[in-house]
Amino acid sequence: MKFFSRKTSRAADPVVDRLVRRIAEQNAIDASSDAKCAAALTEAVQAACDYARAMVDELGEPFVLDRKRATGSALGPILFDDRKDALDALRNSPKIRNVFADPHVRECVFLLTMHRREYVIFGTEIEGEMIRRDVMQDAVEFRDHNFSAAAPSLAELRDLLTENVVLFLADLAPERLRRDETVRTQIHHSEEMLKAQMKTLDYALRESRPFAAPTPLHAKVSQGTREMDGLLERLSTLSAKSDPMKCLQEVRDILLAPQHHVRLEAVEMQVGDFGVKSKTGKFIRFHECVLGDDERLAVFMASMDRDNALYLWPDLEG
């Protein structure tokens, strides 16, 4: 009976394994020979992956893009200024094109990210047979379009987005340490150059000592001393050099509570001509990815088949 009650281990997850190795390498965490350290990092990465996958699943099924669809059902004029802009944006997406570069790929699933901006305009409004002018209206536009990820299948895109989210989270912890380390390197470089200059000035002082050193030379020595003191003061304000175990704990704290740093929010609206929000406009539903307290990205998942890809890139045929 013990055989049936034995606790089964979770199946190996290649995405988790890749992320553990990469995060460990980036933060000098010994996950290859320290089993306890590896287990702690793996647990946190697995939790973050589960959260990220749930986020991707929340996006729902991809919207199928098809140039043959009626204009009324096309999202191009809403997410872009017009249908032509949408087609041009797709044509200029190397990530989508690279997926279709494989002649065996029949479909591409991709993620479009944008910044949503809402503003007020004055336009016309029709009420029955009456036309009202200079009516204050709410309008929306989407900017900074970026096809951020693309893959031949939804499953592969899900893995890709999961890795992107977890790496974003893991990068939050050591960001300040890495920034301070860069500044520390720059300061040490400046310190070496200043020491060389001070050595030259000191030699000049000794050479002219019997005749009394000129005032400008003394001024330069004093200036060099002040600059050296300033460099040492800046060094004292930087965080201590990265401690791998401390870094591991910081990474774990973030990965085990990803909802505090990234989340999805559903957005629904009806949009008419010129981006004006209207009860009679086209209904659209999308999500916004909230990154900390600083940025909100409208995210839209779509797919396109090879026939439409050949319309965009005829040279792929052959």
PDB file of N, CA, C and O in Angstrom, residues 226-263:
ATOM      1  N   ARG A 226      40.142  67.109  -4.133  1.00  0.00           N
ATOM      2  CA  ARG A 226      38.692  67.234  -3.933  1.00  0.00           C
ATOM      3  C   ARG A 226      37.932  66.228  -4.800  1.00  0.00           C
ATOM      4  O   ARG A 226      36.950  65.618  -4.361  1.00  0.00           O
ATOM      5  N   GLU A 227      38.388  66.060  -6.042  1.00  0.00           N
ATOM      6  CA  GLU A 227      37.723  65.104  -6.931  1.00  0.00           C
ATOM      7  C   GLU A 227      37.857  63.679  -6.402  1.00  0.00           C
ATOM      8  O   GLU A 227      36.915  62.878  -6.492  1.00  0.00           O
ATOM      9  N   MET A 228      39.024  63.346  -5.849  1.00  0.00           N
ATOM     10  CA  MET A 228      39.222  62.008  -5.289  1.00  0.00           C
ATOM     11  C   MET A 228      38.290  61.788  -4.098  1.00  0.00           C
ATOM     12  O   MET A 228      37.679  60.721  -3.961  1.00  0.00           O
ATOM     13  N   ASP A 229      38.155  62.801  -3.250  1.00  0.00           N
ATOM     14  CA  ASP A 229      37.234  62.694  -2.108  1.00  0.00           C
ATOM     15  C   ASP A 229      35.797  62.501  -2.591  1.00  0.00           C
ATOM     16  O   ASP A 229      35.020  61.742  -2.003  1.00  0.00           O
ATOM     17  N   GLY A 230      35.454  63.196  -3.686  1.00  0.00           N
ATOM     18  CA  GLY A 230      34.104  63.065  -4.235  1.00  0.00           C
ATOM     19  C   GLY A 230      33.832  61.661  -4.755  1.00  0.00           C
ATOM     20  O   GLY A 230      32.739  61.114  -4.561  1.00  0.00           O
ATOM     21  N   LEU A 231      34.833  61.070  -5.410  1.00  0.00           N
ATOM     22  CA  LEU A 231      34.676  59.705  -5.914  1.00  0.00           C
ATOM     23  C   LEU A 231      34.485  58.715  -4.765  1.00  0.00           C
ATOM     24  O   LEU A 231      33.630  57.819  -4.830  1.00  0.00           O
ATOM     25  N   LEU A 232      35.275  58.876  -3.716  1.00  0.00           N
ATOM     26  CA  LEU A 232      35.164  57.973  -2.567  1.00  0.00           C
ATOM     27  C   LEU A 232      33.809  58.121  -1.883  1.00  0.00           C
ATOM     28  O   LEU A 232      33.223  57.136  -1.411  1.00  0.00           O
ATOM     29  N   GLU A 233      33.295  59.345  -1.860  1.00  0.00           N
ATOM     30  CA  GLU A 233      31.977  59.574  -1.256  1.00  0.00           C
ATOM     31  C   GLU A 233      30.881  58.899  -2.082  1.00  0.00           C
ATOM     32  O   GLU A 233      29.950  58.301  -1.538  1.00  0.00           O
ATOM     33  N   ARG A 234      30.998  58.986  -3.405  1.00  0.00           N
ATOM     34  CA  ARG A 234      30.012  58.322  -4.270  1.00  0.00           C
ATOM     35  C   ARG A 234      30.064  56.813  -4.091  1.00  0.00           C
ATOM     36  O   ARG A 234      29.028  56.140  -4.070  1.00  0.00           O
ATOM     37  N   LEU A 235      31.266  56.269  -3.949  1.00  0.00           N
ATOM     38  CA  LEU A 235      31.399  54.827  -3.736  1.00  0.00           C
ATOM     39  C   LEU A 235      30.695  54.388  -2.458  1.00  0.00           C
ATOM     40  O   LEU A 235      30.085  53.316  -2.402  1.00  0.00           O
ATOM     41  N   SER A 236      30.770  55.220  -1.434  1.00  0.00           N
ATOM     42  CA  SER A 236      30.175  54.858  -0.141  1.00  0.00           C
ATOM     43  C   SER A 236      28.650  54.810  -0.199  1.00  0.00           C
ATOM     44  O   SER A 236      28.011  54.176   0.642  1.00  0.00           O
ATOM     45  N   THR A 237      28.047  55.485  -1.189  1.00  0.00           N
ATOM     46  CA  THR A 237      26.583  55.501  -1.279  1.00  0.00           C
ATOM     47  C   THR A 237      26.032  54.300  -2.049  1.00  0.00           C
ATOM     48  O   THR A 237      24.824  54.054  -2.030  1.00  0.00           O
ATOM     49  N   LEU A 238      26.912  53.566  -2.737  1.00  0.00           N
ATOM     50  CA  LEU A 238      26.447  52.427  -3.530  1.00  0.00           C
ATOM     51  C   LEU A 238      26.183  51.224  -2.634  1.00  0.00           C
ATOM     52  O   LEU A 238      26.778  51.073  -1.570  1.00  0.00           O
ATOM     53  N   SER A 239      25.283  50.365  -3.106  1.00  0.00           N
ATOM     54  CA  SER A 239      24.987  49.152  -2.353  1.00  0.00           C
ATOM     55  C   SER A 239      26.197  48.231  -2.367  1.00  0.00           C
ATOM     56  O   SER A 239      27.054  48.312  -3.251  1.00  0.00           O
ATOM     57  N   ALA A 240      26.251  47.356  -1.383  1.00  0.00           N
ATOM     58  CA  ALA A 240      27.372  46.419  -1.305  1.00  0.00           C
ATOM     59  C   ALA A 240      27.369  45.512  -2.523  1.00  0.00           C
ATOM     60  O   ALA A 240      26.355  45.331  -3.188  1.00  0.00           O
ATOM     61  N   LYS A 241      28.532  44.944  -2.816  1.00  0.00           N
ATOM     62  CA  LYS A 241      28.621  44.052  -3.966  1.00  0.00           C
ATOM     63  C   LYS A 241      27.632  42.904  -3.819  1.00  0.00           C
ATOM     64  O   LYS A 241      27.323  42.455  -2.720  1.00  0.00           O
ATOM     65  N   SER A 242      27.154  42.444  -4.969  1.00  0.00           N
ATOM     66  CA  SER A 242      26.084  41.455  -4.991  1.00  0.00           C
ATOM     67  C   SER A 242      26.434  40.201  -4.192  1.00  0.00           C
ATOM     68  O   SER A 242      27.468  39.583  -4.404  1.00  0.00           O
ATOM     69  N   ASP A 243      25.546  39.855  -3.261  1.00  0.00           N
ATOM     70  CA  ASP A 243      25.659  38.619  -2.496  1.00  0.00           C
ATOM     71  C   ASP A 243      24.697  37.621  -3.133  1.00  0.00           C
ATOM     72  O   ASP A 243      23.481  37.837  -3.120  1.00  0.00           O
ATOM     73  N   PRO A 244      25.205  36.520  -3.712  1.00  0.00           N
ATOM     74  CA  PRO A 244      24.336  35.576  -4.420  1.00  0.00           C
ATOM     75  C   PRO A 244      23.157  35.084  -3.585  1.00  0.00           C
ATOM     76  O   PRO A 244      22.045  34.961  -4.092  1.00  0.00           O
ATOM     77  N   MET A 245      23.378  34.812  -2.303  1.00  0.00           N
ATOM     78  CA  MET A 245      22.289  34.302  -1.468  1.00  0.00           C
ATOM     79  C   MET A 245      21.242  35.381  -1.199  1.00  0.00           C
ATOM     80  O   MET A 245      20.043  35.107  -1.179  1.00  0.00           O
ATOM     81  N   LYS A 246      21.719  36.607  -1.003  1.00  0.00           N
ATOM     82  CA  LYS A 246      20.773  37.707  -0.814  1.00  0.00           C
ATOM     83  C   LYS A 246      19.988  37.944  -2.098  1.00  0.00           C
ATOM     84  O   LYS A 246      18.777  38.187  -2.070  1.00  0.00           O
ATOM     85  N   CYS A 247      20.693  37.853  -3.220  1.00  0.00           N
ATOM     86  CA  CYS A 247      20.034  38.033  -4.512  1.00  0.00           C
ATOM     87  C   CYS A 247      18.998  36.935  -4.739  1.00  0.00           C
ATOM     88  O   CYS A 247      17.901  37.197  -5.238  1.00  0.00           O
ATOM     89  N   LEU A 248      19.333  35.706  -4.362  1.00  0.00           N
ATOM     90  CA  LEU A 248      18.392  34.592  -4.503  1.00  0.00           C
ATOM     91  C   LEU A 248      17.121  34.861  -3.709  1.00  0.00           C
ATOM     92  O   LEU A 248      16.010  34.640  -4.198  1.00  0.00           O
ATOM     93  N   GLN A 249      17.280  35.363  -2.493  1.00  0.00           N
ATOM     94  CA  GLN A 249      16.109  35.644  -1.663  1.00  0.00           C
ATOM     95  C   GLN A 249      15.253  36.749  -2.277  1.00  0.00           C
ATOM     96  O   GLN A 249      14.020  36.669  -2.277  1.00  0.00           O
ATOM     97  N   GLU A 250      15.906  37.774  -2.825  1.00  0.00           N
ATOM     98  CA  GLU A 250      15.159  38.866  -3.456  1.00  0.00           C
ATOM     99  C   GLU A 250      14.403  38.367  -4.688  1.00  0.00           C
ATOM    100  O   GLU A 250      13.246  38.739  -4.916  1.00  0.00           O
ATOM    101  N   VAL A 251      15.064  37.528  -5.479  1.00  0.00           N
ATOM    102  CA  VAL A 251      14.414  36.957  -6.662  1.00  0.00           C
ATOM    103  C   VAL A 251      13.231  36.090  -6.245  1.00  0.00           C
ATOM    104  O   VAL A 251      12.141  36.158  -6.827  1.00  0.00           O
ATOM    105  N   ARG A 252      13.428  35.272  -5.219  1.00  0.00           N
ATOM    106  CA  ARG A 252      12.343  34.408  -4.727  1.00  0.00           C
ATOM    107  C   ARG A 252      11.152  35.233  -4.247  1.00  0.00           C
ATOM    108  O   ARG A 252       9.999  34.903  -4.536  1.00  0.00           O
ATOM    109  N   ASP A 253      11.427  36.287  -3.510  1.00  0.00           N
ATOM    110  CA  ASP A 253      10.341  37.115  -2.972  1.00  0.00           C
ATOM    111  C   ASP A 253       9.453  37.651  -4.094  1.00  0.00           C
ATOM    112  O   ASP A 253       8.224  37.730  -3.951  1.00  0.00           O
ATOM    113  N   ILE A 254      10.081  38.017  -5.203  1.00  0.00           N
ATOM    114  CA  ILE A 254       9.314  38.564  -6.328  1.00  0.00           C
ATOM    115  C   ILE A 254       8.598  37.456  -7.096  1.00  0.00           C
ATOM    116  O   ILE A 254       7.410  37.562  -7.414  1.00  0.00           O
ATOM    117  N   LEU A 255       9.309  36.372  -7.381  1.00  0.00           N
ATOM    118  CA  LEU A 255       8.714  35.296  -8.175  1.00  0.00           C
ATOM    119  C   LEU A 255       7.575  34.591  -7.435  1.00  0.00           C
ATOM    120  O   LEU A 255       6.654  34.066  -8.070  1.00  0.00           O
ATOM    121  N   LEU A 256       7.622  34.574  -6.118  1.00  0.00           N
ATOM    122  CA  LEU A 256       6.564  33.922  -5.348  1.00  0.00           C
ATOM    123  C   LEU A 256       5.347  34.825  -5.153  1.00  0.00           C
ATOM    124  O   LEU A 256       4.299  34.366  -4.687  1.00  0.00           O
ATOM    125  N   ALA A 257       5.476  36.092  -5.503  1.00  0.00           N
ATOM    126  CA  ALA A 257       4.337  37.022  -5.411  1.00  0.00           C
ATOM    127  C   ALA A 257       4.269  37.863  -6.687  1.00  0.00           C
ATOM    128  O   ALA A 257       4.326  39.093  -6.642  1.00  0.00           O
ATOM    129  N   PRO A 258       4.145  37.216  -7.846  1.00  0.00           N
ATOM    130  CA  PRO A 258       4.193  37.953  -9.120  1.00  0.00           C
ATOM    131  C   PRO A 258       3.038  38.927  -9.304  1.00  0.00           C
ATOM    132  O   PRO A 258       3.165  39.913 -10.032  1.00  0.00           O
ATOM    133  N   GLN A 259       1.919  38.664  -8.627  1.00  0.00           N
ATOM    134  CA  GLN A 259       0.744  39.520  -8.796  1.00  0.00           C
ATOM    135  C   GLN A 259       0.980  40.946  -8.318  1.00  0.00           C
ATOM    136  O   GLN A 259       0.240  41.864  -8.698  1.00  0.00           O
ATOM    137  N   HIS A 260       2.009  41.152  -7.510  1.00  0.00           N
ATOM    138  CA  HIS A 260       2.320  42.504  -7.044  1.00  0.00           C
ATOM    139  C   HIS A 260       3.081  43.313  -8.098  1.00  0.00           C
ATOM    140  O   HIS A 260       3.243  44.526  -7.939  1.00  0.00           O
ATOM    141  N   HIS A 261       3.548  42.649  -9.133  1.00  0.00           N
ATOM    142  CA  HIS A 261       4.419  43.312 -10.103  1.00  0.00           C
ATOM    143  C   HIS A 261       3.885  43.288 -11.532  1.00  0.00           C
ATOM    144  O   HIS A 261       4.261  44.133 -12.342  1.00  0.00           O
ATOM    145  N   VAL A 262       3.033  42.338 -11.846  1.00  0.00           N
ATOM    146  CA  VAL A 262       2.456  42.272 -13.192  1.00  0.00           C
ATOM    147  C   VAL A 262       1.098  41.582 -13.101  1.00  0.00           C
ATOM    148  O   VAL A 262       0.938  40.588 -12.388  1.00  0.00           O
ATOM    149  N   ARG A 263       0.124  42.143 -13.808  1.00  0.00           N
ATOM    150  CA  ARG A 263      -1.214  41.551 -13.791  1.00  0.00           C
ATOM    151  C   ARG A 263      -1.969  41.966 -15.050  1.00  0.00           C
ATOM    152  O   ARG A 263      -1.564  42.903 -15.749  1.00  0.00           O
TER     153      ARG A 263
END
